[in-house]
mmCIF file of C-alpha atoms in Angstrom:
data_model
loop_
_atom_site.group_PDB
_atom_site.id
_atom_site.type_symbol
_atom_site.label_atom_id
_atom_site.label_comp_id
_atom_site.label_asym_id
_atom_site.label_seq_id
_atom_site.Cartn_x
_atom_site.Cartn_y
_atom_site.Cartn_z
ATOM 1 C CA ARG A 1067 0.601 5.906 46.578
ATOM 2 C CA ARG A 1068 2.626 6.495 43.418
ATOM 3 C CA PRO A 1069 0.557 5.664 40.316
ATOM 4 C CA PRO A 1070 1.499 2.841 37.933
ATOM 5 C CA SER A 1071 4.621 3.526 35.889
ATOM 6 C CA VAL A 1072 4.469 4.785 32.350
ATOM 7 C CA GLY A 1073 3.537 1.986 29.971
ATOM 8 C CA GLN A 1074 1.311 0.141 32.446
ATOM 9 C CA SER A 1075 -2.420 0.281 32.977
ATOM 10 C CA PRO A 1076 -3.773 0.404 36.559
ATOM 11 C CA SER A 1077 -6.268 -2.338 35.808
ATOM 12 C CA PHE A 1078 -4.248 -4.695 33.657
ATOM 13 C CA ALA A 1079 -0.505 -4.332 34.258
ATOM 14 C CA GLY A 1080 0.784 -7.829 34.996
ATOM 15 C CA LYS A 1081 -2.628 -9.284 35.859
ATOM 16 C CA ARG A 1082 -4.962 -11.856 34.440
ATOM 17 C CA GLY A 1083 -8.317 -12.560 35.964
ATOM 18 C CA GLY A 1084 -7.580 -10.428 39.031
ATOM 19 C CA ARG A 1085 -4.339 -12.224 39.988
ATOM 20 C CA ALA A 1086 -0.714 -11.447 39.242
ATOM 21 C CA MET A 1087 0.692 -13.174 36.172
ATOM 22 C CA SER A 1088 3.940 -15.061 36.304
ATOM 23 C CA ALA A 1089 6.679 -14.609 33.728
ATOM 24 C CA ARG A 1090 5.730 -17.983 32.246
ATOM 25 C CA GLU A 1091 2.189 -16.758 31.652
ATOM 26 C CA ARG A 1092 3.370 -13.581 29.912
ATOM 27 C CA PRO A 1093 5.581 -14.823 27.058
ATOM 28 C CA TRP A 1094 4.875 -11.967 24.697
ATOM 29 C CA ARG A 1095 3.879 -8.318 24.491
ATOM 30 C CA ALA A 1096 0.170 -8.756 23.608
ATOM 31 C CA TYR A 1097 -0.636 -9.876 27.186
ATOM 32 C CA ASP A 1098 0.178 -6.341 28.375
ATOM 33 C CA THR A 1099 -2.762 -5.081 26.302
ATOM 34 C CA PRO A 1100 -6.223 -5.800 27.723
ATOM 35 C CA SER A 1101 -8.738 -7.956 25.953
ATOM 36 C CA ALA A 1102 -11.638 -6.202 24.254
ATOM 37 C CA PRO A 1103 -14.229 -6.722 27.082
ATOM 38 C CA ASP A 1104 -11.772 -5.594 29.768
ATOM 39 C CA TYR A 1105 -10.744 -2.614 27.640
ATOM 40 C CA TRP A 1106 -14.358 -1.496 27.135
ATOM 41 C CA ARG A 1107 -15.198 -1.945 30.826
ATOM 42 C CA ALA A 1108 -12.156 0.008 32.032
ATOM 43 C CA CYS A 1109 -12.697 2.820 29.543
ATOM 44 C CA VAL A 1110 -16.343 3.232 30.515
ATOM 45 C CA ASP A 1111 -15.423 3.179 34.206
ATOM 46 C CA GLY A 1112 -12.428 5.511 33.900
ATOM 47 C CA GLU A 1113 -13.116 8.081 31.145
ATOM 48 C CA PRO A 1114 -16.560 7.319 29.682
ATOM 49 C CA ALA A 1115 -17.117 10.616 27.859
ATOM 50 C CA LYS A 1116 -13.751 10.487 26.069
ATOM 51 C CA TYR A 1117 -13.935 6.913 24.843
ATOM 52 C CA ILE A 1118 -17.638 6.825 24.021
ATOM 53 C CA ALA A 1119 -17.074 9.909 21.853
ATOM 54 C CA LEU A 1120 -14.060 8.175 20.273
ATOM 55 C CA TRP A 1121 -16.025 5.028 19.439
ATOM 56 C CA THR A 1122 -18.976 7.045 18.129
ATOM 57 C CA CYS A 1123 -16.783 9.121 15.811
ATOM 58 C CA THR A 1124 -15.065 5.944 14.641
ATOM 59 C CA ALA A 1125 -18.402 4.381 13.717
ATOM 60 C CA LEU A 1126 -19.541 7.512 11.871
ATOM 61 C CA PHE A 1127 -16.298 7.793 9.872
ATOM 62 C CA LEU A 1128 -16.451 4.078 9.078
ATOM 63 C CA ALA A 1129 -20.038 4.316 7.826
ATOM 64 C CA ALA A 1130 -19.334 7.400 5.685
ATOM 65 C CA ALA A 1131 -16.127 6.022 4.127
ATOM 66 C CA THR A 1132 -17.756 2.657 3.434
ATOM 67 C CA ALA A 1133 -20.773 4.316 1.804
ATOM 68 C CA VAL A 1134 -18.621 6.436 -0.528
ATOM 69 C CA SER A 1135 -16.389 3.494 -1.403
ATOM 70 C CA LEU A 1136 -19.290 1.107 -2.026
ATOM 71 C CA ARG A 1137 -20.968 3.672 -4.277
ATOM 72 C CA HIS A 1138 -17.767 3.870 -6.325
ATOM 73 C CA ARG A 1139 -17.627 0.071 -6.437
ATOM 74 C CA ALA A 1140 -21.246 -0.175 -7.652
ATOM 75 C CA ALA A 1141 -20.502 2.281 -10.473
ATOM 76 C CA LEU A 1142 -17.470 0.224 -11.525
ATOM 77 C CA LEU A 1143 -19.435 -3.031 -11.436
ATOM 78 C CA ALA A 1144 -21.998 -1.508 -13.814
ATOM 79 C CA ALA A 1145 -19.242 -0.977 -16.416
ATOM 80 C CA PRO A 1146 -18.298 -3.692 -18.945
ATOM 81 C CA LEU A 1147 -16.031 -6.443 -17.706
ATOM 82 C CA SER A 1148 -12.333 -5.898 -18.435
ATOM 83 C CA LEU A 1149 -8.956 -6.074 -16.774
ATOM 84 C CA ARG A 1150 -9.054 -2.293 -16.396
ATOM 85 C CA ARG A 1151 -12.219 -2.567 -14.336
ATOM 86 C CA GLN A 1152 -10.641 -5.251 -12.156
ATOM 87 C CA HIS A 1153 -7.626 -3.052 -11.457
ATOM 88 C CA TYR A 1154 -9.896 -0.134 -10.561
ATOM 89 C CA LEU A 1155 -11.923 -2.356 -8.222
ATOM 90 C CA ARG A 1156 -8.787 -3.678 -6.528
ATOM 91 C CA ILE A 1157 -7.368 -0.194 -5.967
ATOM 92 C CA GLY A 1158 -10.734 1.246 -4.941
ATOM 93 C CA ALA A 1159 -11.071 -1.295 -2.125
ATOM 94 C CA MET A 1160 -8.234 0.306 -0.153
ATOM 95 C CA PRO A 1161 -10.396 2.935 1.687
ATOM 96 C CA ARG A 1162 -12.827 0.241 2.842
ATOM 97 C CA VAL A 1163 -10.028 -1.989 4.087
ATOM 98 C CA PHE A 1164 -8.307 0.856 5.934
ATOM 99 C CA ALA A 1165 -11.564 2.082 7.492
ATOM 100 C CA LEU A 1166 -12.771 -1.332 8.653
ATOM 101 C CA SER A 1167 -9.406 -2.562 9.937
ATOM 102 C CA GLY A 1168 -8.754 0.752 11.698
ATOM 103 C CA ALA A 1169 -12.174 0.661 13.378
ATOM 104 C CA LEU A 1170 -11.589 -2.900 14.584
ATOM 105 C CA ALA A 1171 -8.201 -1.863 15.971
ATOM 106 C CA VAL A 1172 -9.854 1.006 17.868
ATOM 107 C CA LEU A 1173 -12.440 -1.376 19.341
ATOM 108 C CA ALA A 1174 -9.948 -4.168 20.119
ATOM 109 C CA PRO A 1175 -6.422 -2.758 20.584
ATOM 110 C CA ARG A 1176 -4.869 -6.145 21.380
ATOM 111 C CA ALA A 1177 -5.317 -7.273 17.756
ATOM 112 C CA TRP A 1178 -4.050 -4.040 16.210
ATOM 113 C CA ILE A 1179 -0.953 -5.712 14.754
ATOM 114 C CA LEU A 1180 -3.107 -8.082 12.683
ATOM 115 C CA TRP A 1181 -5.158 -5.207 11.279
ATOM 116 C CA HIS A 1182 -1.946 -3.260 10.643
ATOM 117 C CA LEU A 1183 -0.670 -6.235 8.642
ATOM 118 C CA LEU A 1184 -3.899 -6.256 6.631
ATOM 119 C CA GLN A 1185 -3.459 -2.564 5.843
ATOM 120 C CA LYS A 1186 0.136 -3.054 4.688
ATOM 121 C CA GLN A 1187 -0.840 -6.005 2.527
ATOM 122 C CA CYS A 1188 -3.692 -4.021 0.970
ATOM 123 C CA GLU A 1189 -1.263 -1.179 0.289
ATOM 124 C CA ALA A 1190 1.168 -3.556 -1.448
ATOM 125 C CA ILE A 1191 -1.592 -5.102 -3.582
ATOM 126 C CA SER A 1192 -2.875 -1.658 -4.597
ATOM 127 C CA LEU A 1193 0.596 -0.461 -5.604
ATOM 128 C CA ALA A 1194 1.160 -3.616 -7.662
ATOM 129 C CA ALA A 1195 -2.233 -3.221 -9.337
ATOM 130 C CA PHE A 1196 -1.434 0.397 -10.206
ATOM 131 C CA ALA A 1197 1.915 -0.616 -11.737
ATOM 132 C CA VAL A 1198 0.217 -3.224 -13.929
ATOM 133 C CA LEU A 1199 -2.506 -0.699 -14.795
ATOM 134 C CA LEU A 1200 0.084 1.793 -16.096
ATOM 135 C CA LEU A 1201 1.600 -0.857 -18.370
ATOM 136 C CA SER A 1202 -1.843 -2.029 -19.473
ATOM 137 C CA LEU A 1203 -2.965 1.488 -20.395
ATOM 138 C CA THR A 1204 0.272 2.041 -22.301
ATOM 139 C CA ALA A 1205 -0.324 -1.216 -24.137
ATOM 140 C CA GLY A 1206 -3.800 0.043 -25.038
ATOM 141 C CA VAL A 1207 -2.314 3.231 -26.500
ATOM 142 C CA ALA A 1208 0.134 1.179 -28.562
ATOM 143 C CA GLU A 1209 -2.593 -1.189 -29.720
ATOM 144 C CA ARG A 1210 -4.977 1.566 -30.797
ATOM 145 C CA GLU A 1211 -2.251 3.402 -32.680
ATOM 146 C CA ALA A 1212 -1.154 0.215 -34.424
ATOM 147 C CA SER A 1213 -4.758 -0.438 -35.469
ATOM 148 C CA GLU A 1214 -5.200 2.971 -37.111
ATOM 149 C CA PRO A 1215 -4.377 3.060 -40.835
ATOM 150 C CA ARG A 1216 -2.789 6.518 -40.604
ATOM 151 C CA ASN A 1217 -0.275 5.141 -38.121
ATOM 152 C CA GLY A 1218 0.555 2.084 -40.159
ATOM 153 C CA ALA A 1219 3.976 3.327 -41.215
ATOM 154 C CA ARG A 1220 4.955 4.214 -37.674
ATOM 155 C CA ALA A 1221 3.662 0.891 -36.378
ATOM 156 C CA GLY A 1222 5.581 -0.950 -39.072
ATOM 157 C CA ARG A 1223 8.818 0.613 -37.909
ATOM 158 C CA ALA A 1224 8.048 -0.697 -34.414
ATOM 159 C CA GLY A 1225 8.762 -4.241 -35.658
ATOM 160 C CA ALA A 1226 6.386 -6.945 -34.572
ATOM 161 C CA GLY A 1227 4.236 -4.365 -32.776
ATOM 162 C CA GLY A 1228 3.262 -2.869 -36.122
ATOM 163 C CA ARG A 1229 1.430 -5.945 -37.333
ATOM 164 C CA ALA A 1230 -2.040 -5.100 -36.122
ATOM 165 C CA ALA A 1231 -5.505 -6.182 -37.023
ATOM 166 C CA ALA A 1232 -8.132 -3.875 -38.408
ATOM 167 C CA ALA A 1233 -9.815 -1.643 -35.859
ATOM 168 C CA GLY A 1234 -12.665 -3.238 -33.983
ATOM 169 C CA ASP A 1235 -12.075 -6.868 -34.966
ATOM 170 C CA GLY A 1236 -10.865 -7.810 -31.462
ATOM 171 C CA ALA A 1237 -7.654 -9.478 -32.654
ATOM 172 C CA MET A 1238 -4.561 -9.324 -30.519
ATOM 173 C CA VAL A 1239 -1.526 -7.356 -31.581
ATOM 174 C CA PRO A 1240 1.213 -10.022 -31.799
ATOM 175 C CA GLY A 1241 4.085 -7.825 -30.574
ATOM 176 C CA ILE A 1242 2.445 -5.460 -28.133
ATOM 177 C CA GLY A 1243 5.632 -5.370 -26.046
ATOM 178 C CA ALA A 1244 7.457 -3.662 -28.918
ATOM 179 C CA GLY A 1245 4.588 -1.194 -29.178
ATOM 180 C CA ILE A 1246 4.899 -0.310 -25.472
ATOM 181 C CA VAL A 1247 8.633 0.313 -25.809
ATOM 182 C CA ALA A 1248 8.049 2.397 -28.966
ATOM 183 C CA VAL A 1249 5.370 4.544 -27.297
ATOM 184 C CA LEU A 1250 7.544 5.183 -24.247
ATOM 185 C CA GLY A 1251 10.544 6.033 -26.432
ATOM 186 C CA ARG A 1252 8.900 8.957 -28.206
ATOM 187 C CA HIS A 1253 10.087 11.488 -25.665
ATOM 188 C CA GLY A 1254 13.702 10.638 -26.334
ATOM 189 C CA PRO A 1255 16.398 9.503 -23.922
ATOM 190 C CA GLN A 1256 15.619 10.238 -20.301
ATOM 191 C CA LYS A 1257 17.118 9.442 -16.894
ATOM 192 C CA TYR A 1258 14.127 7.363 -15.882
ATOM 193 C CA LEU A 1259 16.048 5.201 -13.421
ATOM 194 C CA ALA A 1260 17.199 8.285 -11.483
ATOM 195 C CA SER A 1261 13.869 8.435 -9.678
ATOM 196 C CA PRO A 1262 13.083 9.056 -6.013
ATOM 197 C CA PRO A 1263 13.398 7.887 -3.352
ATOM 198 C CA LEU A 1264 16.435 5.685 -4.080
ATOM 199 C CA CYS A 1265 18.335 6.872 -7.144
ATOM 200 C CA CYS A 1266 17.482 10.567 -7.518
ATOM 201 C CA VAL A 1267 20.842 11.561 -5.978
ATOM 202 C CA LEU A 1268 22.598 9.498 -8.675
ATOM 203 C CA ALA A 1269 21.123 11.532 -11.521
ATOM 204 C CA PRO A 1270 24.412 13.392 -12.255
ATOM 205 C CA CYS A 1271 26.182 10.027 -12.582
ATOM 206 C CA MET A 1272 23.627 8.482 -14.953
ATOM 207 C CA ARG A 1273 23.300 9.034 -18.663
ATOM 208 C CA ALA A 1274 20.024 9.590 -20.458
ATOM 209 C CA ARG A 1275 18.866 6.648 -22.556
ATOM 210 C CA LEU A 1276 15.760 5.085 -23.994
ATOM 211 C CA LEU A 1277 13.725 2.832 -21.723
ATOM 212 C CA ALA A 1278 14.142 -0.827 -22.671
ATOM 213 C CA ALA A 1279 11.905 -3.812 -21.990
ATOM 214 C CA ALA A 1280 14.338 -4.988 -19.298
ATOM 215 C CA ASP A 1281 13.925 -1.664 -17.456
ATOM 216 C CA LEU A 1282 10.134 -2.000 -17.477
ATOM 217 C CA LEU A 1283 10.351 -5.510 -16.088
ATOM 218 C CA ARG A 1284 12.778 -4.484 -13.349
ATOM 219 C CA ALA A 1285 10.513 -1.614 -12.297
ATOM 220 C CA SER A 1286 7.444 -3.868 -12.326
ATOM 221 C CA TRP A 1287 9.253 -6.501 -10.235
ATOM 222 C CA ALA A 1288 10.410 -3.813 -7.792
ATOM 223 C CA VAL A 1289 6.766 -2.933 -7.089
ATOM 224 C CA GLN A 1290 5.408 -6.469 -6.963
ATOM 225 C CA GLN A 1291 8.056 -7.827 -4.590
ATOM 226 C CA LEU A 1292 6.379 -5.853 -1.792
ATOM 227 C CA VAL A 1293 3.309 -8.112 -2.098
ATOM 228 C CA VAL A 1294 5.467 -11.105 -1.129
ATOM 229 C CA ALA A 1295 7.803 -9.362 1.316
ATOM 230 C CA THR A 1296 5.017 -7.861 3.476
ATOM 231 C CA PRO A 1297 3.384 -11.108 4.733
ATOM 232 C CA VAL A 1298 6.709 -12.953 5.016
ATOM 233 C CA LEU A 1299 8.296 -10.268 7.197
ATOM 234 C CA ALA A 1300 5.092 -9.908 9.222
ATOM 235 C CA ILE A 1301 4.973 -13.634 9.990
ATOM 236 C CA VAL A 1302 8.592 -13.567 11.173
ATOM 237 C CA ALA A 1303 7.831 -10.491 13.301
ATOM 238 C CA LEU A 1304 4.860 -12.241 14.924
ATOM 239 C CA TRP A 1305 7.063 -15.240 15.648
ATOM 240 C CA THR A 1306 9.636 -13.048 17.387
ATOM 241 C CA GLN A 1307 6.888 -11.579 19.584
ATOM 242 C CA MET A 1308 5.582 -15.038 20.518
ATOM 243 C CA VAL A 1309 9.067 -16.254 21.424
ATOM 244 C CA GLY A 1310 9.658 -13.085 23.454
ATOM 245 C CA ALA A 1311 12.494 -13.208 25.975
ATOM 246 C CA ASP A 1312 13.530 -16.711 24.876
ATOM 247 C CA LEU A 1313 14.866 -15.264 21.617
ATOM 248 C CA ASP A 1314 18.510 -14.334 22.125
ATOM 249 C CA ALA A 1315 18.652 -12.012 19.097
ATOM 250 C CA PRO A 1316 17.812 -8.409 20.016
ATOM 251 C CA TRP A 1317 18.964 -7.314 16.570
ATOM 252 C CA LEU A 1318 16.257 -9.306 14.783
ATOM 253 C CA PRO A 1319 13.345 -6.815 15.230
ATOM 254 C CA VAL A 1320 15.566 -4.000 13.988
ATOM 255 C CA ALA A 1321 16.626 -6.102 11.015
ATOM 256 C CA LEU A 1322 12.999 -6.939 10.166
ATOM 257 C CA SER A 1323 11.989 -3.296 10.335
ATOM 258 C CA GLY A 1324 14.902 -2.322 8.116
ATOM 259 C CA ALA A 1325 14.073 -5.071 5.624
ATOM 260 C CA TYR A 1326 10.478 -3.899 5.326
ATOM 261 C CA LYS A 1327 11.515 -0.281 4.872
ATOM 262 C CA ALA A 1328 14.004 -1.291 2.187
ATOM 263 C CA SER A 1329 11.313 -3.311 0.413
ATOM 264 C CA ALA A 1330 8.851 -0.398 0.593
ATOM 265 C CA LEU A 1331 11.457 2.050 -0.750
ATOM 266 C CA LEU A 1332 12.256 -0.315 -3.608
ATOM 267 C CA ALA A 1333 8.559 -0.605 -4.477
ATOM 268 C CA LEU A 1334 8.141 3.155 -4.381
ATOM 269 C CA TRP A 1335 11.164 3.582 -6.652
ATOM 270 C CA GLY A 1336 9.726 1.135 -9.186
ATOM 271 C CA LEU A 1337 6.398 2.922 -9.124
ATOM 272 C CA PHE A 1338 8.093 6.284 -9.703
ATOM 273 C CA VAL A 1339 9.986 4.854 -12.687
ATOM 274 C CA LEU A 1340 6.782 3.552 -14.286
ATOM 275 C CA TYR A 1341 4.915 6.767 -13.515
ATOM 276 C CA ARG A 1342 7.594 8.984 -15.057
ATOM 277 C CA ALA A 1343 7.961 6.724 -18.082
ATOM 278 C CA THR A 1344 4.230 6.595 -18.872
ATOM 279 C CA LYS A 1345 3.213 10.124 -17.855
ATOM 280 C CA GLY A 1346 3.607 11.594 -21.351
ATOM 281 C CA ALA A 1347 1.900 8.730 -23.178
ATOM 282 C CA LEU A 1348 -1.015 8.600 -20.706
ATOM 283 C CA HIS A 1349 -1.654 12.325 -20.212
ATOM 284 C CA GLY A 1350 -5.330 11.795 -21.031
ATOM 285 C CA TRP A 1351 -5.707 9.254 -18.225
ATOM 286 C CA ARG A 1352 -4.800 11.696 -15.400
ATOM 287 C CA THR A 1353 -2.077 9.459 -14.024
ATOM 288 C CA THR A 1354 -0.869 12.236 -11.707
ATOM 289 C CA ASP A 1355 -4.261 12.331 -9.972
ATOM 290 C CA LYS A 1356 -4.198 8.561 -9.661
ATOM 291 C CA PHE A 1357 -0.669 8.561 -8.264
ATOM 292 C CA VAL A 1358 -1.513 11.260 -5.701
ATOM 293 C CA ALA A 1359 -4.739 9.515 -4.657
ATOM 294 C CA LEU A 1360 -2.833 6.303 -4.092
ATOM 295 C CA LYS A 1361 0.201 7.657 -2.243
ATOM 296 C CA ALA A 1362 -0.900 10.872 -0.501
ATOM 297 C CA PHE A 1363 -2.672 9.247 2.439
ATOM 298 C CA LEU A 1364 -0.043 6.520 2.762
ATOM 299 C CA VAL A 1365 2.612 9.219 3.120
ATOM 300 C CA ILE A 1366 0.424 11.061 5.642
ATOM 301 C CA ALA A 1367 0.066 7.857 7.672
ATOM 302 C CA ILE A 1368 3.841 7.378 7.726
ATOM 303 C CA VAL A 1369 4.452 10.976 8.820
ATOM 304 C CA GLN A 1370 1.747 11.155 11.468
ATOM 305 C CA GLU A 1371 2.734 7.928 13.265
ATOM 306 C CA PRO A 1372 5.936 9.240 14.943
ATOM 307 C CA ILE A 1373 4.205 12.531 15.704
ATOM 308 C CA VAL A 1374 1.350 10.777 17.521
ATOM 309 C CA GLU A 1375 3.762 8.500 19.378
ATOM 310 C CA ALA A 1376 5.831 11.490 20.550
ATOM 311 C CA ALA A 1377 2.720 13.364 21.691
ATOM 312 C CA VAL A 1378 1.360 10.380 23.638
ATOM 313 C CA ARG A 1379 4.665 9.689 25.352
ATOM 314 C CA ALA A 1380 5.088 13.362 26.258
ATOM 315 C CA SER A 1381 1.609 13.360 27.780
ATOM 316 C CA ALA A 1382 2.392 10.199 29.754
ATOM 317 C CA ARG A 1383 5.627 11.677 31.127
ATOM 318 C CA ALA A 1384 3.776 14.843 32.122
ATOM 319 C CA ARG A 1385 1.195 12.750 33.984
ATOM 320 C CA GLU A 1386 3.927 10.870 35.812
ATOM 321 C CA ARG A 1387 5.697 14.074 36.857
ATOM 322 C CA ARG A 1388 2.425 15.376 38.312
ATOM 323 C CA TRP A 1389 1.859 12.034 40.081
ATOM 324 C CA GLU A 1390 -1.383 11.601 38.221
ATOM 325 C CA ALA A 1391 -2.806 8.246 37.254
ATOM 326 C CA ALA A 1392 -1.866 6.933 33.834
ATOM 327 C CA GLU A 1393 -4.441 6.328 31.126
ATOM 328 C CA SER A 1394 -7.142 4.123 32.601
ATOM 329 C CA CYS A 1395 -7.335 1.819 29.596
ATOM 330 C CA LEU A 1396 -4.004 1.594 27.793
ATOM 331 C CA GLY A 1397 -0.330 2.338 28.185
ATOM 332 C CA PRO A 1398 1.406 4.937 25.995
ATOM 333 C CA GLU A 1399 2.493 2.455 23.306
ATOM 334 C CA ASP A 1400 -0.975 0.974 22.842
ATOM 335 C CA LEU A 1401 -2.565 4.397 23.132
ATOM 336 C CA ALA A 1402 -0.384 5.683 20.290
ATOM 337 C CA HIS A 1403 -1.486 2.764 18.117
ATOM 338 C CA LEU A 1404 -5.106 3.492 19.039
ATOM 339 C CA TRP A 1405 -4.946 7.134 17.949
ATOM 340 C CA CYS A 1406 -3.043 6.299 14.760
ATOM 341 C CA GLN A 1407 -5.736 3.815 13.776
ATOM 342 C CA PHE A 1408 -8.472 6.319 14.599
ATOM 343 C CA LEU A 1409 -6.812 8.889 12.333
ATOM 344 C CA LEU A 1410 -6.661 6.283 9.553
ATOM 345 C CA VAL A 1411 -10.400 5.694 9.895
ATOM 346 C CA ALA A 1412 -11.031 9.452 9.698
ATOM 347 C CA GLU A 1413 -8.725 9.791 6.675
ATOM 348 C CA ALA A 1414 -10.439 6.899 4.890
ATOM 349 C CA LEU A 1415 -13.386 9.195 4.054
ATOM 350 C CA PRO A 1416 -11.407 11.742 1.971
ATOM 351 C CA MET A 1417 -9.372 8.826 0.598
ATOM 352 C CA ALA A 1418 -12.550 7.173 -0.705
ATOM 353 C CA ALA A 1419 -13.734 10.436 -2.280
ATOM 354 C CA LEU A 1420 -10.352 11.015 -3.926
ATOM 355 C CA MET A 1421 -10.242 7.425 -5.210
ATOM 356 C CA ALA A 1422 -13.685 7.815 -6.784
ATOM 357 C CA ARG A 1423 -12.504 10.971 -8.538
ATOM 358 C CA ALA A 1424 -9.131 9.633 -9.698
ATOM 359 C CA PHE A 1425 -10.434 6.216 -10.821
ATOM 360 C CA PRO A 1426 -13.892 7.102 -12.190
ATOM 361 C CA ALA A 1427 -16.207 4.504 -13.643
ATOM 362 C CA SER A 1428 -16.508 6.633 -16.804
ATOM 363 C CA GLU A 1429 -12.949 5.664 -17.776
ATOM 364 C CA VAL A 1430 -14.063 2.034 -17.807
ATOM 365 C CA ARG A 1431 -17.544 2.584 -19.234
ATOM 366 C CA ASP A 1432 -16.882 5.199 -21.929
ATOM 367 C CA VAL A 1433 -13.425 4.136 -23.151
ATOM 368 C CA PRO A 1434 -13.640 0.778 -24.994
ATOM 369 C CA ALA A 1435 -11.463 -1.989 -23.648
ATOM 370 C CA THR A 1436 -8.554 -3.031 -25.822
ATOM 371 C CA ALA A 1437 -8.141 -6.552 -27.123
ATOM 372 C CA LEU A 1438 -5.373 -7.025 -24.555
ATOM 373 C CA GLU A 1439 -7.833 -6.266 -21.745
ATOM 374 C CA ARG A 1440 -10.746 -8.226 -23.229
ATOM 375 C CA ASN A 1441 -8.676 -11.363 -23.729
ATOM 376 C CA GLY A 1442 -7.151 -11.174 -20.252
ATOM 377 C CA GLU A 1443 -3.581 -11.179 -21.560
ATOM 378 C CA LEU A 1444 -0.859 -10.461 -19.019
ATOM 379 C CA VAL A 1445 0.981 -7.364 -20.119
ATOM 380 C CA GLU A 1446 4.150 -8.503 -18.320
ATOM 381 C CA LEU A 1447 4.309 -11.542 -20.599
ATOM 382 C CA GLU A 1448 4.153 -9.289 -23.638
ATOM 383 C CA VAL A 1449 7.012 -7.163 -22.329
ATOM 384 C CA LEU A 1450 8.948 -10.322 -21.453
ATOM 385 C CA ARG A 1451 8.420 -11.560 -25.020
ATOM 386 C CA GLN A 1452 9.902 -8.318 -26.296
ATOM 387 C CA LEU A 1453 12.806 -8.777 -23.896
ATOM 388 C CA HIS A 1454 13.621 -12.146 -25.475
ATOM 389 C CA GLU A 1455 13.351 -10.636 -28.956
ATOM 390 C CA ASP A 1456 15.849 -7.945 -27.937
ATOM 391 C CA GLU A 1457 18.165 -10.630 -26.595
ATOM 392 C CA ARG A 1458 18.055 -12.567 -29.863
ATOM 393 C CA ALA A 1459 18.531 -9.409 -31.917
ATOM 394 C CA ALA A 1460 21.526 -8.190 -29.899
ATOM 395 C CA PRO A 1461 23.163 -10.957 -27.815
ATOM 396 C CA GLY A 1462 25.205 -9.878 -24.836
ATOM 397 C CA LEU A 1463 22.885 -7.126 -23.604
ATOM 398 C CA GLY A 1464 22.664 -8.830 -20.225
ATOM 399 C CA VAL A 1465 18.863 -9.026 -20.179
ATOM 400 C CA ALA A 1466 18.727 -12.760 -19.572
ATOM 401 C CA GLY A 1467 19.399 -12.164 -15.894
ATOM 402 C CA ALA A 1468 16.518 -9.697 -15.719
ATOM 403 C CA ALA A 1469 14.210 -12.199 -17.391
ATOM 404 C CA ALA A 1470 15.163 -14.872 -14.871
ATOM 405 C CA MET A 1471 14.623 -12.405 -12.032
ATOM 406 C CA VAL A 1472 11.118 -11.581 -13.269
#
């Protein structure tokens, strides 16, 4: 007999409990994927050596990545409490989340979309935390310089940002937003907004200028909108899967995918703008290492997904041409998701090591927290305050719309 067609499993295609399933009982795609007990049983019966080795390697990678990440977390928790430490903890949790969610997706492929959503949400939160961290560190540079007597003249020229308290008294700098803009403006006019991946091709059409408070707020909003867009688009996508064939809108999944990609590109553009703007002022904080640690593995995950899908589908077509049985446990689509999640679990180990190196506890323990960090002030509010001061000083700049947007 001809084996099951590509995309179906011999044990589970169109069946539930040993009987054929009607169309009414199969309203959405998840029913084509076996439940966890059926998946384990079929894998052990069909290809035990392959899948037992897969699950064992998954557990080992999970344990190693979790151990490295938890050690980094313990070192951060031993440092004094500050907003900087909280940002480091939030970013440092990403390897643990990716490892655990990927391992659960390998063990229970039917729920992979939920764990994939968790990974995307963790990615969005980490990117937003890194954007706020860049502004917070820049605010610390401005605050320390304003508190030093030898920089008093320079701080005075910065307007309200120059009125600083004596060093070590813990008082807030009233106009820290002006100090941030002044620190970022030392390198002269630049084409900061012509950053990849959206606006780099427009660099010849843009003119170099100083970065204003409105630009910082736009870039920060561009990163943080991904935190809201990710769960909203995911909920709509889950709804479309539950409705299934009853939804007479085949364009909707494509539109949702395009909307998420546009949101991710916008967030990446905002992060590039902030990174380029603060790189010179924060050279001592190794922002390049932090940026690479945060984005390298996310880029690898994006690149490897279509490669794995193409390899799995090519293998399935080769099996069908040879009249061999398909994979005993999963169809090509689910099998591609399985291997992508396994690779994420394996990559979580070097990700955890790189995170511990790029966000070391020594930067929290050995570098005193600024008054901004100790008092828990939101750096975006300080920049927004400077935005309003710019609007009052020079009406008609068009920054009121940016303030409303933020």
